[in-house]
């Protein structure tokens, strides 16, 4: 027990240290939203921009923007930039792929790769928000399926039932109890479930209040 | 730039020679513009004001903006080229509301001077406004002199998606900003971006002290113009540790590294229609075909269609992306109606072999229709084609996945939609689905249909509702939820939400309610949520088939413009005499 604990704590500390170091070291000269490099050139068409160039550009160098440059994306284009999009550098969207309106029309999928392989549809906002891509609300969303998560199932990591969850793959898992609990069935010897032929309809005696206890109708 | 808009700063910095040349050039331009206008529209040669459009005359609204303030006059960024004339009435929209009038007193090619009509009104650079251009004037203008009004709201102006800045060299006499040679990807300095993240998830439940720990450290790096030829390198990976402690079963304890991406690509820009990617990456042409260890070649036609082929090994989509057992060949074609891609359709086919044995023949069809009037239709269909050697499945095609998402935005306040899905389990040799025994492949499927709607009753009140039905090979059921969200009710930035729901599931039914309070600002926020549901276990034969369950969730978020994003959440579940606690910490740094 103690060696396991030590190994556990050591692994946690090592990963945390690595994570913190990685996060801190990751922040080199972050590409600021207002920054413009001389080599990037005029990717954006300027033909609808104000005639007064000095609103955005420094007179000595067209490749630098004025210090107090502000661009109200919502007011100017009708498209609000929320969450992480508000801090993204312009070129992440306005780049060599083509007119950004084409990609904006397609929603999240216009710019972001579909790491779910098209299996979860186009409603990314059901699980993700713009300020942090980490998903939230899965227990509520699971109510929309035929298998709402209640009791102990609501306290189980997604990857225990969906092995591909770590890489964004939530292929359907068969809802029969033995799909995930086959080893529990094989271990149930008091009474001997398999010997008695109790291999179907587990929910007649077992509830998801606990993993092991059963209740028999009197 | 016209003389009235160039600003004094630029003039001072020019040498005297350049200054003279500029003034001469602008005077010539001014003369030409004036002569052109006078000839084209019969404007008075003596500069007398043009007729102000009458109220009943049909006009075109031209958006403009203040660029300079000169006492009681302002300079706006629209001029003679935009069909603005001396005497036109201009209306400005100050932030405090209302409209402030002005009259055009002088015009240049691209700018105009407007005299403000309200004493004491102070306009600031950037102030927006509009001027009405009579349609008769627009119709009489040469085509090249017409300019499309600037977009002012969602949807407006989006229709014009063609590149109006063709890739041509600058020629003497052209306006400075109209035609500029874009810098090619290979001419740019090499830049890199990416992210690092750390995630800690811990679950502890009271029954026999079960615990589950999952710690992840990962990151991604994208290098643009890696070797100076406009190419890209992308790397994504993760190191994770898991420890599942279950008293009556074998524990799971492991540390793994997973490589999600390591690829090298070039092309695929507007300058180079052909794109090639090598390494481990997600299919770019058709992501439905999954992650590939191999190569992909795609190209774009002059009309915007794309097609391509790919070959390589498919890593198993699980915790370690084991590869080398599933080889695949695929091809796709994507058709687009025009450059706007409002209507597009794609078809793809992938054939794979598992351990050198023929495994899957998968065809994928996608169709999307995204017009500007608020409609959105996105659909896809996966068809597995069985050749007769699959044993459990009959020879022929089978629809194994269909997704349809239709929504309609009604004005700015209301959204309604419909979702349909059909999912069946294909028979595969490849390890992709969790099923207890092969026979479950035969007719296992689930169909779902749901409708949803939300509308803003007022700027601070939103109501929403969703109802759905499902059906599988054995059973059917459904769910419904309705709620209201009230903004700014308790304090500035707050969002108070209440919802009620009902569920008819396969093994349980439930009714319940949920309330949440959120606060969100530019640097993050917090939320507090409580939910109570009474679950009825439908298969349980005893009387004690009710399972009330409480859930409390607390979440704190911090985001910064420097790329930091931190989320800390605690999720407590209480039912009967048991309870569990889920703690999660996620730290992300983008760079």
Short mmCIF file of N, CA, C and O in Angstrom, two decimals, chain B residues 18-121:
data_model
loop_
_atom_site.label_atom_id
_atom_site.label_comp_id
_atom_site.label_asym_id
_atom_site.label_seq_id
_atom_site.Cartn_x
_atom_site.Cartn_y
_atom_site.Cartn_z
N UNK B 18 8.80 66.19 -52.76
CA UNK B 18 7.68 65.25 -52.74
C UNK B 18 6.37 65.99 -52.47
O UNK B 18 5.32 65.67 -53.03
N UNK B 19 6.46 67.01 -51.63
CA UNK B 19 5.27 67.75 -51.27
C UNK B 19 4.69 68.44 -52.51
O UNK B 19 3.48 68.38 -52.76
N UNK B 20 5.56 69.05 -53.26
CA UNK B 20 5.09 69.72 -54.47
C UNK B 20 4.45 68.72 -55.43
O UNK B 20 3.39 68.95 -55.98
N UNK B 21 5.15 67.58 -55.59
CA UNK B 21 4.62 66.56 -56.51
C UNK B 21 3.26 66.05 -56.05
O UNK B 21 2.33 65.86 -56.83
N UNK B 22 3.17 65.85 -54.74
CA UNK B 22 1.90 65.36 -54.20
C UNK B 22 0.77 66.36 -54.43
O UNK B 22 -0.33 66.01 -54.83
N UNK B 23 1.08 67.63 -54.16
CA UNK B 23 0.04 68.64 -54.31
C UNK B 23 -0.41 68.76 -55.75
O UNK B 23 -1.60 68.85 -56.05
N UNK B 24 0.59 68.74 -56.66
CA UNK B 24 0.24 68.82 -58.08
C UNK B 24 -0.62 67.64 -58.49
O UNK B 24 -1.65 67.77 -59.13
N UNK B 25 -0.17 66.42 -58.03
CA UNK B 25 -0.91 65.22 -58.39
C UNK B 25 -2.35 65.28 -57.85
O UNK B 25 -3.30 64.93 -58.50
N UNK B 26 -2.48 65.76 -56.65
CA UNK B 26 -3.81 65.80 -56.04
C UNK B 26 -4.70 66.86 -56.68
O UNK B 26 -5.90 66.68 -56.83
N UNK B 27 -4.07 67.97 -57.05
CA UNK B 27 -4.86 68.99 -57.74
C UNK B 27 -5.37 68.45 -59.07
O UNK B 27 -6.52 68.69 -59.45
N UNK B 28 -4.48 67.72 -59.76
CA UNK B 28 -4.90 67.12 -61.03
C UNK B 28 -6.03 66.13 -60.79
O UNK B 28 -7.05 66.13 -61.50
N UNK B 29 -5.85 65.29 -59.76
CA UNK B 29 -6.88 64.31 -59.45
C UNK B 29 -8.19 65.00 -59.09
O UNK B 29 -9.27 64.58 -59.50
N UNK B 30 -8.09 66.08 -58.33
CA UNK B 30 -9.27 66.83 -57.92
C UNK B 30 -9.98 67.39 -59.14
O UNK B 30 -11.20 67.32 -59.27
N UNK B 31 -9.18 67.93 -60.06
CA UNK B 31 -9.75 68.51 -61.28
C UNK B 31 -10.43 67.42 -62.11
O UNK B 31 -11.56 67.58 -62.57
N UNK B 32 -9.72 66.30 -62.27
CA UNK B 32 -10.28 65.20 -63.06
C UNK B 32 -11.56 64.68 -62.43
O UNK B 32 -12.57 64.46 -63.10
N UNK B 33 -11.51 64.52 -61.10
CA UNK B 33 -12.70 64.01 -60.40
C UNK B 33 -13.85 64.97 -60.57
O UNK B 33 -14.99 64.57 -60.83
N UNK B 34 -13.58 66.26 -60.39
CA UNK B 34 -14.64 67.25 -60.51
C UNK B 34 -15.21 67.27 -61.91
O UNK B 34 -16.43 67.31 -62.10
N UNK B 35 -14.32 67.22 -62.90
CA UNK B 35 -14.79 67.24 -64.29
C UNK B 35 -15.60 66.00 -64.60
O UNK B 35 -16.64 66.07 -65.27
N UNK B 36 -15.14 64.86 -64.09
CA UNK B 36 -15.86 63.60 -64.32
C UNK B 36 -17.25 63.66 -63.71
O UNK B 36 -18.24 63.28 -64.33
N UNK B 37 -17.29 64.15 -62.49
CA UNK B 37 -18.58 64.22 -61.81
C UNK B 37 -19.52 65.16 -62.54
O UNK B 37 -20.70 64.87 -62.73
N UNK B 38 -18.99 66.29 -62.93
CA UNK B 38 -19.83 67.27 -63.60
C UNK B 38 -20.38 66.71 -64.90
O UNK B 38 -21.54 66.91 -65.25
N UNK B 39 -19.53 65.98 -65.61
CA UNK B 39 -19.96 65.42 -66.89
C UNK B 39 -20.97 64.30 -66.68
O UNK B 39 -21.99 64.22 -67.37
N UNK B 40 -20.67 63.43 -65.71
CA UNK B 40 -21.50 62.24 -65.53
C UNK B 40 -22.87 62.57 -64.97
O UNK B 40 -23.86 61.97 -65.34
N UNK B 41 -22.95 63.42 -64.05
CA UNK B 41 -24.22 63.65 -63.36
C UNK B 41 -24.76 65.07 -63.54
O UNK B 41 -25.70 65.46 -62.89
N UNK B 42 -24.10 65.81 -64.36
CA UNK B 42 -24.60 67.14 -64.62
C UNK B 42 -24.55 68.04 -63.41
O UNK B 42 -25.41 68.89 -63.21
N UNK B 43 -23.56 67.84 -62.57
CA UNK B 43 -23.43 68.67 -61.39
C UNK B 43 -23.12 70.10 -61.79
O UNK B 43 -22.44 70.34 -62.78
N UNK B 44 -23.58 71.06 -61.04
CA UNK B 44 -23.33 72.45 -61.38
C UNK B 44 -21.83 72.75 -61.40
O UNK B 44 -21.11 72.38 -60.47
N UNK B 45 -21.38 73.40 -62.43
CA UNK B 45 -19.95 73.69 -62.57
C UNK B 45 -19.48 74.72 -61.55
O UNK B 45 -18.32 74.78 -61.20
N UNK B 46 -20.40 75.52 -61.05
CA UNK B 46 -19.99 76.58 -60.13
C UNK B 46 -19.93 76.10 -58.68
O UNK B 46 -19.67 76.88 -57.79
N UNK B 47 -20.13 74.84 -58.49
CA UNK B 47 -20.00 74.30 -57.15
C UNK B 47 -21.19 74.58 -56.27
O UNK B 47 -21.13 74.40 -55.07
N UNK B 48 -22.29 74.96 -56.82
CA UNK B 48 -23.47 75.17 -55.99
C UNK B 48 -23.98 73.84 -55.46
O UNK B 48 -23.78 72.79 -56.05
N UNK B 49 -24.63 73.84 -54.28
CA UNK B 49 -25.04 72.58 -53.65
C UNK B 49 -25.96 71.76 -54.52
O UNK B 49 -26.78 72.29 -55.26
N UNK B 50 -25.79 70.42 -54.40
CA UNK B 50 -26.69 69.51 -55.12
C UNK B 50 -28.00 69.46 -54.38
O UNK B 50 -28.13 69.87 -53.23
N UNK B 51 -29.02 68.94 -55.07
CA UNK B 51 -30.33 68.81 -54.45
C UNK B 51 -30.29 67.79 -53.33
O UNK B 51 -29.78 66.70 -53.50
N UNK B 52 -30.86 68.14 -52.19
CA UNK B 52 -30.98 67.19 -51.10
C UNK B 52 -32.08 66.20 -51.45
O UNK B 52 -33.14 66.60 -51.92
N UNK B 53 -31.86 64.88 -51.24
CA UNK B 53 -32.88 63.90 -51.60
C UNK B 53 -34.16 64.16 -50.84
O UNK B 53 -34.14 64.42 -49.64
N UNK B 54 -35.26 64.11 -51.56
CA UNK B 54 -36.55 64.30 -50.89
C UNK B 54 -36.87 63.04 -50.09
O UNK B 54 -36.33 61.97 -50.31
N UNK B 55 -37.81 63.14 -49.16
CA UNK B 55 -38.12 62.05 -48.26
C UNK B 55 -38.70 60.84 -48.99
O UNK B 55 -38.49 59.71 -48.61
N UNK B 56 -39.46 61.10 -50.05
CA UNK B 56 -40.11 59.98 -50.71
C UNK B 56 -39.26 59.38 -51.82
O UNK B 56 -39.65 58.40 -52.44
N UNK B 57 -38.09 59.96 -52.11
CA UNK B 57 -37.25 59.40 -53.16
C UNK B 57 -36.50 58.20 -52.61
O UNK B 57 -35.99 58.24 -51.50
N UNK B 58 -36.42 57.12 -53.38
CA UNK B 58 -35.71 55.93 -52.90
C UNK B 58 -34.20 56.20 -52.89
O UNK B 58 -33.66 56.71 -53.86
N UNK B 59 -33.59 55.86 -51.78
CA UNK B 59 -32.17 56.16 -51.59
C UNK B 59 -31.39 54.90 -51.25
O UNK B 59 -31.96 53.91 -50.80
N UNK B 60 -30.11 54.99 -51.42
CA UNK B 60 -29.21 53.93 -50.97
C UNK B 60 -28.44 54.47 -49.77
O UNK B 60 -27.91 55.58 -49.81
N UNK B 61 -28.42 53.70 -48.70
CA UNK B 61 -27.74 54.15 -47.48
C UNK B 61 -26.25 53.86 -47.59
O UNK B 61 -25.85 52.73 -47.82
N UNK B 62 -25.44 54.87 -47.42
CA UNK B 62 -23.99 54.70 -47.51
C UNK B 62 -23.38 54.97 -46.13
O UNK B 62 -23.50 56.07 -45.60
N UNK B 63 -22.78 53.93 -45.57
CA UNK B 63 -22.14 54.08 -44.26
C UNK B 63 -20.85 54.87 -44.40
O UNK B 63 -20.12 54.75 -45.39
N UNK B 64 -20.54 55.69 -43.40
CA UNK B 64 -19.30 56.45 -43.42
C UNK B 64 -18.79 56.60 -41.99
O UNK B 64 -19.45 56.21 -41.03
N UNK B 65 -17.64 57.21 -41.89
CA UNK B 65 -17.01 57.34 -40.56
C UNK B 65 -16.16 58.62 -40.52
O UNK B 65 -15.54 59.00 -41.51
N UNK B 66 -16.16 59.24 -39.36
CA UNK B 66 -15.37 60.46 -39.18
C UNK B 66 -13.89 60.09 -39.05
O UNK B 66 -13.54 59.18 -38.28
N UNK B 67 -13.06 60.77 -39.81
CA UNK B 67 -11.62 60.51 -39.69
C UNK B 67 -10.88 61.68 -39.06
O UNK B 67 -9.84 61.48 -38.45
N UNK B 68 -11.39 62.89 -39.20
CA UNK B 68 -10.77 64.07 -38.61
C UNK B 68 -11.85 65.02 -38.13
O UNK B 68 -12.94 65.04 -38.68
N UNK B 69 -11.51 65.83 -37.15
CA UNK B 69 -12.42 66.87 -36.67
C UNK B 69 -11.75 68.22 -36.87
O UNK B 69 -10.58 68.41 -36.50
N UNK B 70 -12.46 69.14 -37.48
CA UNK B 70 -11.93 70.48 -37.71
C UNK B 70 -12.96 71.49 -37.23
O UNK B 70 -13.78 71.99 -38.01
N UNK B 71 -12.96 71.79 -35.96
CA UNK B 71 -13.91 72.74 -35.40
C UNK B 71 -15.32 72.22 -35.55
O UNK B 71 -15.67 71.15 -35.05
N UNK B 72 -16.13 73.00 -36.29
CA UNK B 72 -17.52 72.62 -36.46
C UNK B 72 -17.72 71.72 -37.67
O UNK B 72 -18.84 71.41 -38.03
N UNK B 73 -16.64 71.33 -38.30
CA UNK B 73 -16.71 70.44 -39.45
C UNK B 73 -15.93 69.17 -39.17
O UNK B 73 -15.03 69.15 -38.31
N UNK B 74 -16.28 68.14 -39.91
CA UNK B 74 -15.55 66.89 -39.77
C UNK B 74 -15.23 66.36 -41.17
O UNK B 74 -15.90 66.71 -42.14
N UNK B 75 -14.18 65.54 -41.23
CA UNK B 75 -13.82 64.87 -42.47
C UNK B 75 -14.32 63.44 -42.38
O UNK B 75 -14.10 62.76 -41.36
N UNK B 76 -15.01 62.98 -43.40
CA UNK B 76 -15.50 61.60 -43.41
C UNK B 76 -14.81 60.83 -44.53
O UNK B 76 -14.24 61.42 -45.46
N UNK B 77 -14.87 59.50 -44.42
CA UNK B 77 -14.10 58.66 -45.33
C UNK B 77 -14.88 58.26 -46.58
O UNK B 77 -14.61 57.22 -47.16
N UNK B 78 -15.81 59.03 -46.97
CA UNK B 78 -16.52 58.82 -48.23
C UNK B 78 -16.46 60.11 -49.04
O UNK B 78 -16.55 61.20 -48.46
N UNK B 79 -16.33 59.94 -50.34
CA UNK B 79 -16.19 61.13 -51.17
C UNK B 79 -16.88 60.98 -52.50
O UNK B 79 -17.83 60.21 -52.66
N UNK B 80 -16.34 61.74 -53.48
CA UNK B 80 -16.98 61.79 -54.79
C UNK B 80 -17.05 60.42 -55.44
O UNK B 80 -18.02 60.09 -56.14
N UNK B 81 -16.03 59.59 -55.23
CA UNK B 81 -16.05 58.24 -55.81
C UNK B 81 -17.20 57.41 -55.26
O UNK B 81 -17.62 56.44 -55.88
N UNK B 82 -17.65 57.78 -54.08
CA UNK B 82 -18.77 57.06 -53.47
C UNK B 82 -20.10 57.73 -53.79
O UNK B 82 -21.11 57.41 -53.18
N UNK B 83 -20.07 58.69 -54.68
CA UNK B 83 -21.25 59.42 -55.14
C UNK B 83 -21.77 60.41 -54.10
O UNK B 83 -22.94 60.79 -54.11
N UNK B 84 -20.94 60.81 -53.17
CA UNK B 84 -21.30 61.85 -52.22
C UNK B 84 -21.17 63.21 -52.92
O UNK B 84 -20.20 63.44 -53.65
N UNK B 85 -22.15 64.09 -52.71
CA UNK B 85 -22.15 65.38 -53.37
C UNK B 85 -22.30 66.51 -52.36
O UNK B 85 -22.84 66.31 -51.26
N UNK B 86 -21.83 67.66 -52.73
CA UNK B 86 -21.99 68.84 -51.89
C UNK B 86 -23.48 69.08 -51.67
O UNK B 86 -24.28 69.05 -52.61
N UNK B 87 -23.83 69.31 -50.43
CA UNK B 87 -25.23 69.55 -50.10
C UNK B 87 -25.94 68.33 -49.56
O UNK B 87 -27.04 68.43 -49.01
N UNK B 88 -25.34 67.15 -49.70
CA UNK B 88 -25.96 65.93 -49.16
C UNK B 88 -26.06 66.02 -47.64
O UNK B 88 -25.16 66.55 -46.97
N UNK B 89 -27.16 65.51 -47.10
CA UNK B 89 -27.32 65.52 -45.65
C UNK B 89 -26.73 64.23 -45.07
O UNK B 89 -26.98 63.14 -45.56
N UNK B 90 -25.94 64.39 -44.03
CA UNK B 90 -25.28 63.27 -43.36
C UNK B 90 -25.84 63.17 -41.95
O UNK B 90 -26.12 64.19 -41.32
N UNK B 91 -26.02 61.95 -41.47
CA UNK B 91 -26.48 61.75 -40.10
C UNK B 91 -25.47 60.89 -39.35
O UNK B 91 -25.10 59.81 -39.82
N UNK B 92 -25.03 61.40 -38.20
CA UNK B 92 -24.07 60.67 -37.38
C UNK B 92 -24.78 59.99 -36.23
O UNK B 92 -25.81 60.48 -35.75
N UNK B 93 -24.20 58.85 -35.81
CA UNK B 93 -24.78 58.10 -34.71
C UNK B 93 -23.86 58.17 -33.49
O UNK B 93 -22.96 57.32 -33.35
N UNK B 94 -24.03 59.14 -32.61
CA UNK B 94 -23.18 59.20 -31.41
C UNK B 94 -23.50 58.04 -30.48
O UNK B 94 -24.60 57.47 -30.51
N UNK B 95 -22.53 57.68 -29.63
CA UNK B 95 -22.70 56.54 -28.73
C UNK B 95 -23.86 56.74 -27.77
O UNK B 95 -24.50 55.80 -27.34
N UNK B 96 -24.14 58.03 -27.42
CA UNK B 96 -25.21 58.26 -26.46
C UNK B 96 -26.59 58.13 -27.09
O UNK B 96 -27.61 58.25 -26.41
N UNK B 97 -26.63 57.84 -28.39
CA UNK B 97 -27.91 57.61 -29.06
C UNK B 97 -28.34 58.79 -29.90
O UNK B 97 -27.78 59.88 -29.84
N UNK B 98 -29.38 58.55 -30.67
CA UNK B 98 -29.94 59.60 -31.51
C UNK B 98 -29.13 59.80 -32.79
O UNK B 98 -28.19 59.08 -33.07
N UNK B 99 -29.53 60.79 -33.57
CA UNK B 99 -28.85 61.11 -34.82
C UNK B 99 -28.47 62.58 -34.81
O UNK B 99 -29.25 63.43 -34.37
N UNK B 100 -27.27 62.89 -35.28
CA UNK B 100 -26.82 64.27 -35.36
C UNK B 100 -26.61 64.60 -36.84
O UNK B 100 -25.84 63.95 -37.52
N UNK B 101 -27.29 65.66 -37.34
CA UNK B 101 -27.22 65.96 -38.77
C UNK B 101 -26.00 66.80 -39.14
O UNK B 101 -25.39 67.46 -38.31
N UNK B 102 -25.66 66.73 -40.41
CA UNK B 102 -24.60 67.56 -40.98
C UNK B 102 -24.84 67.69 -42.47
O UNK B 102 -25.65 66.97 -43.05
N UNK B 103 -24.11 68.61 -43.09
CA UNK B 103 -24.26 68.85 -44.53
C UNK B 103 -22.89 68.82 -45.19
O UNK B 103 -21.93 69.41 -44.66
N UNK B 104 -22.80 68.14 -46.30
CA UNK B 104 -21.54 68.06 -47.03
C UNK B 104 -21.23 69.42 -47.65
O UNK B 104 -22.07 69.99 -48.38
N UNK B 105 -20.06 69.96 -47.35
CA UNK B 105 -19.70 71.27 -47.89
C UNK B 105 -18.56 71.18 -48.90
O UNK B 105 -18.31 72.14 -49.64
N UNK B 106 -17.86 70.06 -48.91
CA UNK B 106 -16.74 69.92 -49.85
C UNK B 106 -16.49 68.43 -50.07
O UNK B 106 -16.61 67.63 -49.13
N UNK B 107 -16.16 68.06 -51.28
CA UNK B 107 -15.88 66.64 -51.55
C UNK B 107 -14.54 66.48 -52.24
O UNK B 107 -14.08 67.38 -52.96
N UNK B 108 -13.93 65.32 -51.98
CA UNK B 108 -12.73 64.91 -52.68
C UNK B 108 -13.03 63.52 -53.23
O UNK B 108 -14.13 62.99 -53.06
N UNK B 109 -12.06 62.89 -53.88
CA UNK B 109 -12.33 61.56 -54.43
C UNK B 109 -12.82 60.58 -53.37
O UNK B 109 -13.81 59.89 -53.55
N UNK B 110 -12.12 60.56 -52.24
CA UNK B 110 -12.42 59.53 -51.24
C UNK B 110 -12.79 60.11 -49.89
O UNK B 110 -12.93 59.38 -48.93
N UNK B 111 -12.90 61.40 -49.79
CA UNK B 111 -13.27 62.03 -48.52
C UNK B 111 -14.24 63.18 -48.78
O UNK B 111 -14.41 63.61 -49.92
N UNK B 112 -14.84 63.64 -47.70
CA UNK B 112 -15.72 64.80 -47.80
C UNK B 112 -15.67 65.55 -46.48
O UNK B 112 -15.37 64.96 -45.43
N UNK B 113 -15.93 66.86 -46.56
CA UNK B 113 -16.02 67.67 -45.35
C UNK B 113 -17.49 67.91 -45.06
O UNK B 113 -18.27 68.29 -45.95
N UNK B 114 -17.88 67.67 -43.83
CA UNK B 114 -19.28 67.80 -43.43
C UNK B 114 -19.37 68.83 -42.32
O UNK B 114 -18.63 68.76 -41.32
N UNK B 115 -20.25 69.77 -42.50
CA UNK B 115 -20.46 70.79 -41.47
C UNK B 115 -21.56 70.31 -40.54
O UNK B 115 -22.68 69.99 -40.98
N UNK B 116 -21.24 70.28 -39.25
CA UNK B 116 -22.21 69.80 -38.28
C UNK B 116 -23.30 70.84 -38.07
O UNK B 116 -23.03 72.05 -38.04
N UNK B 117 -24.54 70.38 -37.90
CA UNK B 117 -25.68 71.28 -37.83
C UNK B 117 -26.12 71.57 -36.40
O UNK B 117 -26.89 72.49 -36.17
N UNK B 118 -25.66 70.77 -35.45
CA UNK B 118 -26.09 70.96 -34.06
C UNK B 118 -25.00 71.67 -33.28
O UNK B 118 -23.88 71.15 -33.17
N UNK B 119 -25.32 72.83 -32.75
CA UNK B 119 -24.33 73.58 -31.97
C UNK B 119 -24.00 72.82 -30.70
O UNK B 119 -24.89 72.29 -30.02
N UNK B 120 -22.72 72.72 -30.41
CA UNK B 120 -22.30 72.05 -29.18
C UNK B 120 -22.03 70.57 -29.35
O UNK B 120 -21.47 69.93 -28.47
N UNK B 121 -22.45 70.00 -30.45
CA UNK B 121 -22.21 68.57 -30.67
C UNK B 121 -20.74 68.35 -31.06
O UNK B 121 -20.24 68.98 -31.99
#
